CSV table of C-alpha atoms in Angstrom, one decimal:
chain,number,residue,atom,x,y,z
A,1,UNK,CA,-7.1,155.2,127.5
A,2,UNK,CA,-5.6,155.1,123.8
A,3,UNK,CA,-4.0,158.1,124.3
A,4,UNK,CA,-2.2,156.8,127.7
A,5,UNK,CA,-0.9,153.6,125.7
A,6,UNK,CA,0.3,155.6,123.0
A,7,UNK,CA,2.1,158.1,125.0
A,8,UNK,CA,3.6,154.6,127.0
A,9,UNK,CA,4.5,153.1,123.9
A,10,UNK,CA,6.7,156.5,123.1
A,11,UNK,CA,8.5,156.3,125.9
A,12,UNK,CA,9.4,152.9,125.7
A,13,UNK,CA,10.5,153.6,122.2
A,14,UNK,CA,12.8,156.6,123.6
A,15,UNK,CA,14.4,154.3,126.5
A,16,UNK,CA,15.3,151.8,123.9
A,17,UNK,CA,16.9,154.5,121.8
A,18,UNK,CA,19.0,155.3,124.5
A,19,UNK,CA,19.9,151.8,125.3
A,20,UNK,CA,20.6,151.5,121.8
A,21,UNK,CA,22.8,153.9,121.5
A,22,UNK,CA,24.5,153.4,125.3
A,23,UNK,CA,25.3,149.8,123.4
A,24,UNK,CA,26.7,151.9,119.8
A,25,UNK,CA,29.1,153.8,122.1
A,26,UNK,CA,30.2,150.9,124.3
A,27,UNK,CA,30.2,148.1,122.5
A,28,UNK,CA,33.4,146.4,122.2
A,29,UNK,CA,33.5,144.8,119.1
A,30,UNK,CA,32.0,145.8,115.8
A,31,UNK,CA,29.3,142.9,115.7
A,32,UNK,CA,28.0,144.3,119.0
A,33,UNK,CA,27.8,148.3,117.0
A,34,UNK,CA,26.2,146.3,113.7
A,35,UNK,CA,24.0,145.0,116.1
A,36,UNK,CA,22.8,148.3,117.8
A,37,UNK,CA,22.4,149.6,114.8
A,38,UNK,CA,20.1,147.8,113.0
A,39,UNK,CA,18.0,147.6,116.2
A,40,UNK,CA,17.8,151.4,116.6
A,41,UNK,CA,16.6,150.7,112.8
A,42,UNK,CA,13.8,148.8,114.1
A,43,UNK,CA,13.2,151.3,117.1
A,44,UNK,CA,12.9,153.9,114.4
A,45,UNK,CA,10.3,152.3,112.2
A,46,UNK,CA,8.5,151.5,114.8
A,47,UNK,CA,8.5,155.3,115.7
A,48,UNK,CA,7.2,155.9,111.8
A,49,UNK,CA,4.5,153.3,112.6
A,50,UNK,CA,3.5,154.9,115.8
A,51,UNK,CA,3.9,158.2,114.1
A,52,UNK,CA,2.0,157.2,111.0
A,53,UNK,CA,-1.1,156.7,113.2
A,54,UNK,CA,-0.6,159.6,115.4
A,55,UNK,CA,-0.7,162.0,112.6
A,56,UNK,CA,-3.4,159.9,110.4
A,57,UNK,CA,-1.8,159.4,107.6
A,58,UNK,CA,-0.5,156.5,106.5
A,59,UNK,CA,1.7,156.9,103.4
A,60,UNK,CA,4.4,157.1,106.2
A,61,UNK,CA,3.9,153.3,106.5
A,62,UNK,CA,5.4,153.1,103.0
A,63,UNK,CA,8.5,154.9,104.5
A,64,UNK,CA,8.7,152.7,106.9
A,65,UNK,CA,8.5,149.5,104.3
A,66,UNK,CA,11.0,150.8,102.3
A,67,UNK,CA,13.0,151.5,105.5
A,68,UNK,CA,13.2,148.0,106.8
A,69,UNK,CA,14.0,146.8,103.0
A,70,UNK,CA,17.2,149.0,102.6
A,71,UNK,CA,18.0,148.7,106.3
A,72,UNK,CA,18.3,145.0,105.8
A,73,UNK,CA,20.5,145.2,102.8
A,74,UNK,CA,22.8,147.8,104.8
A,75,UNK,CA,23.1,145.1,107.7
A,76,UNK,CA,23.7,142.8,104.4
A,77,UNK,CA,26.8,144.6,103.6
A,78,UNK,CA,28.1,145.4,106.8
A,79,UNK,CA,28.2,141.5,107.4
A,80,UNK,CA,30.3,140.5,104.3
A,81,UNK,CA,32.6,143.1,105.1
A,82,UNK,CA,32.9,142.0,108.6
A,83,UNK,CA,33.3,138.5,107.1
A,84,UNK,CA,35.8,139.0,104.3
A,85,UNK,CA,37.8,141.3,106.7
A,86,UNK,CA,37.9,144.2,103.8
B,1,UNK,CA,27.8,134.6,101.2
B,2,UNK,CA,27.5,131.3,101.2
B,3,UNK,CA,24.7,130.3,103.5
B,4,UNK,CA,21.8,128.5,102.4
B,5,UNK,CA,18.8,130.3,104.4
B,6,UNK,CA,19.9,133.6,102.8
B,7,UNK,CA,20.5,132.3,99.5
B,8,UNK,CA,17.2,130.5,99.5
B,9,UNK,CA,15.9,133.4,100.5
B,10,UNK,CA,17.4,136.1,98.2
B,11,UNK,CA,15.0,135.5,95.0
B,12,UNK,CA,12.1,135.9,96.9
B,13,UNK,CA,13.0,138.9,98.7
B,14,UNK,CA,14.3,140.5,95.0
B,15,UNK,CA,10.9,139.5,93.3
B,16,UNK,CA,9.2,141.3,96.1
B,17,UNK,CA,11.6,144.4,96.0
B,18,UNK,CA,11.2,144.7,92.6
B,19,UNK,CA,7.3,144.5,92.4
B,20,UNK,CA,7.2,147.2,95.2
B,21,UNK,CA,9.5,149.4,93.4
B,22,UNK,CA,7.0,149.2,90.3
B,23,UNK,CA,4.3,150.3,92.5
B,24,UNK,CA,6.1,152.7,94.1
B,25,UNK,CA,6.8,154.6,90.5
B,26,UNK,CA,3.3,154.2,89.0
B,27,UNK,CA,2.2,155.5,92.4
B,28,UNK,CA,4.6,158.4,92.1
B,29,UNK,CA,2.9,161.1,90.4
B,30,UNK,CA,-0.2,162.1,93.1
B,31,UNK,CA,1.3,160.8,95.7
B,32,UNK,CA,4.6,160.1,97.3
B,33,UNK,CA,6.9,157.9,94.9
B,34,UNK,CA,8.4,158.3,91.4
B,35,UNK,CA,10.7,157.0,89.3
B,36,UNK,CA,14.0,157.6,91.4
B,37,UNK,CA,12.8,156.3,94.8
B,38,UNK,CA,11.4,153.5,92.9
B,39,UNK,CA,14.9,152.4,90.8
B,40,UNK,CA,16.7,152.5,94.1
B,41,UNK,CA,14.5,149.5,95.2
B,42,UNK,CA,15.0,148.2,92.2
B,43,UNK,CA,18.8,148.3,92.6
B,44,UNK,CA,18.7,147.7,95.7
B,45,UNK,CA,16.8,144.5,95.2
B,46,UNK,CA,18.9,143.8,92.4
B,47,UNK,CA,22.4,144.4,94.9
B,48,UNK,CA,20.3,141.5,97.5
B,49,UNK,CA,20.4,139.3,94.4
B,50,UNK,CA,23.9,139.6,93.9
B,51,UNK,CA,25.2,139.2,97.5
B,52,UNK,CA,23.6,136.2,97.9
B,53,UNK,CA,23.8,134.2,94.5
B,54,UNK,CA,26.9,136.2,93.4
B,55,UNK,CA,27.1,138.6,89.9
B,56,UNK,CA,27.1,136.2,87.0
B,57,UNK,CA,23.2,135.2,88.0
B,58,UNK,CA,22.6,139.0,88.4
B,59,UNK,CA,23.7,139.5,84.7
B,60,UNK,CA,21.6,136.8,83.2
B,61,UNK,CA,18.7,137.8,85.1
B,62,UNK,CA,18.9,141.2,83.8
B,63,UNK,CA,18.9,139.9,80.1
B,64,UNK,CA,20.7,143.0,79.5
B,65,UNK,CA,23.9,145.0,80.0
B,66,UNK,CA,22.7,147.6,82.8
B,67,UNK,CA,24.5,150.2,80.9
B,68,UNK,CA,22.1,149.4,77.8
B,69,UNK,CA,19.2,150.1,80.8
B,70,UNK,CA,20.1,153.5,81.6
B,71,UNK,CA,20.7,154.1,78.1
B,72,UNK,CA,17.2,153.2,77.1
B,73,UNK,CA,15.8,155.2,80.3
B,74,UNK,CA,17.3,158.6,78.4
B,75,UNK,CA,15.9,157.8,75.4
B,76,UNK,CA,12.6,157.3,77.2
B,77,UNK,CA,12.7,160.5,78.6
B,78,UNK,CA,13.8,161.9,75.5
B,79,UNK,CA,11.1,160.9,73.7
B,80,UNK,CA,8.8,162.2,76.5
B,81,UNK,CA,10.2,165.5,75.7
B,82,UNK,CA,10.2,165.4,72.1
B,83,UNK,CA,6.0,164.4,71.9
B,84,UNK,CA,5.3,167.6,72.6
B,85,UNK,CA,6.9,168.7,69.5
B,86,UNK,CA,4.3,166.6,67.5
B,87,UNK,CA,1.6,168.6,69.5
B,88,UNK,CA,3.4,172.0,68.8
B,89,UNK,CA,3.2,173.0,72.9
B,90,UNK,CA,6.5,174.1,74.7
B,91,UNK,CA,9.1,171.8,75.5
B,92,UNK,CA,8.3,168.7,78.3
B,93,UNK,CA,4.3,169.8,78.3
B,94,UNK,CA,2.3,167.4,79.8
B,95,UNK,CA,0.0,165.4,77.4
B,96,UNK,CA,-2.3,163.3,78.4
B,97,UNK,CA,-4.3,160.4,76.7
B,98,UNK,CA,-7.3,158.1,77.7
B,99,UNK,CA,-7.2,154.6,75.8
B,100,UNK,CA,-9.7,152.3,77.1
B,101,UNK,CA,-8.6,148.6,78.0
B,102,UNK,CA,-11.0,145.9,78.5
B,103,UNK,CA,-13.5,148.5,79.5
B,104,UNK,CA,-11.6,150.6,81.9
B,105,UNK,CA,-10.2,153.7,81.2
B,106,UNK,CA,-6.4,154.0,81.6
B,107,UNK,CA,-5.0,157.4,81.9
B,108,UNK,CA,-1.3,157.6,80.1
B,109,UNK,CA,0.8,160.8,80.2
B,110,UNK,CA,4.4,161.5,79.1
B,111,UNK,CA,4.8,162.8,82.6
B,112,UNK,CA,4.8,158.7,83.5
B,113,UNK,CA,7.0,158.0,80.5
B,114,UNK,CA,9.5,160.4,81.8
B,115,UNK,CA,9.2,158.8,85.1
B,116,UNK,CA,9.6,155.6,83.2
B,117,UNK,CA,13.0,156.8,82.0
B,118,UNK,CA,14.3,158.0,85.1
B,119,UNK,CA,13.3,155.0,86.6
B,120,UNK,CA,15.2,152.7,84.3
B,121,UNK,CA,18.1,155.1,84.5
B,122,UNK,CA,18.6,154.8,87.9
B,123,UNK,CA,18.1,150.6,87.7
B,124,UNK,CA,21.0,150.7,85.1
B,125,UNK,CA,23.3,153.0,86.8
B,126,UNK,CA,23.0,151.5,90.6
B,127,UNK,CA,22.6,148.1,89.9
B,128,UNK,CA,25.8,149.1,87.2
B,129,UNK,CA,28.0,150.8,90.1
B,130,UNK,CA,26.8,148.1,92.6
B,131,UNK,CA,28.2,145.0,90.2
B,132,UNK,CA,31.2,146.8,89.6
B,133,UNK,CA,32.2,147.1,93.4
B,134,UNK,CA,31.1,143.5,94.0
B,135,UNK,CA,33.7,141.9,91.3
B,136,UNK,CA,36.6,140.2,92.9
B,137,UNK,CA,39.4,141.9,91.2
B,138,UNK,CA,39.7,144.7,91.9
């Protein structure tokens, strides 16, 4: 039964890659592509997390911390600039 | 940026950054960590500070110049170097010593002082580079 979830929960997580990435290529402005990507940053620790507890062991969980804290400083940056226009 | 959610945030994000960067270095040397991964939180927490209450707070929270950082990093992991001298073992030999505070034994090494110094390198020189790309004038 775990296993069934698990293996659902990875193919959820790969559909929303794609979607993510179907929005990257498309999207006409470049809020909508600073938007994609920091959801395919949350797709992709949530595929450390899932990952982390397939493999047992859990210092990846630390990656994926320190993931979501840079990630969220990129997105940081990525907005001034799309503020100040420079 | 001037919004008042994210600037009421920032310090509490930095203080959080910066005390998961410290346990990410002391963590560093069985397991994965160490002084570079952890100064890169550090200046990354550092950079969050700066975008949201702007560099002149940055400065004064640092105390110092971030240039006198990285320069007190080196010497750290000079020194680190140079104790092995006293012990008369090769160059950068790892020497370890077991004080005991309050009753618990505390394993020091000049493997973790090295890591000190590249630690406090790489605060000085990010947060150093990151400060000079967010001034105005240029």
């Amino acid at each position: 039964m775990a296993d069934t979830i698990l293996l659902f929960a990875g193919l959820l997580i790969l559909l929303s890659i794609v979607l993510s990435v179907l929005r990257l290529v498309l999207g006409p402005t470049m809020v909508d592509r600073v938007v994609a990507i920091d959801t395919l940053t949350v797709i992709s620790l949530s595929l450390v997390a899932l990952y982390a507890h397939l493999s047992g062991r859990f210092v990846y969980l630390d990656v994926a911390l320190v993931y979501g804290l840079l990630s969220f400083l990129a997105v940081l940056a990525l907005a001034r600039f799309l503020e100040k226009g420079r | 940026m001037n919004t008042v959610i994210f600037r009421t945030l920032a310090p509490f994000l930095t203080a959080l950054m910066l005390l998961f960067s410290v346990f990410v270095l002391l963590r560093g040397h069985n397991e994965p960590g160490g002084g570079f991964i952890g100064g890169l939180i550090a200046a990354s927490a550092l950079a969050i500070y700066g975008i949201g209450r702007g560099i002149q707070p940055v400065r004064q929270a640092l105390w110092f110049h971030p240039m006198t950082i990285a320069a007190f990093g080196l010497l750290l992991a000079c020194v680190a170097g140079l104790v092995s001298m006293v012990a008369a073992v090769p160059f950068m030999t790892g020497l370890w010593i077991y004080p005991s505070l309050f009753g618990v034994e505390v394993p020091l090494s000049t493997v973790m002082l090295f890591d000190l110094g590249v630690y406090l390198v790489v605060v000085g020189a990010i947060t150093s580079i990151a400060l000079a790309l967010e001034r105005e004038d240029i």
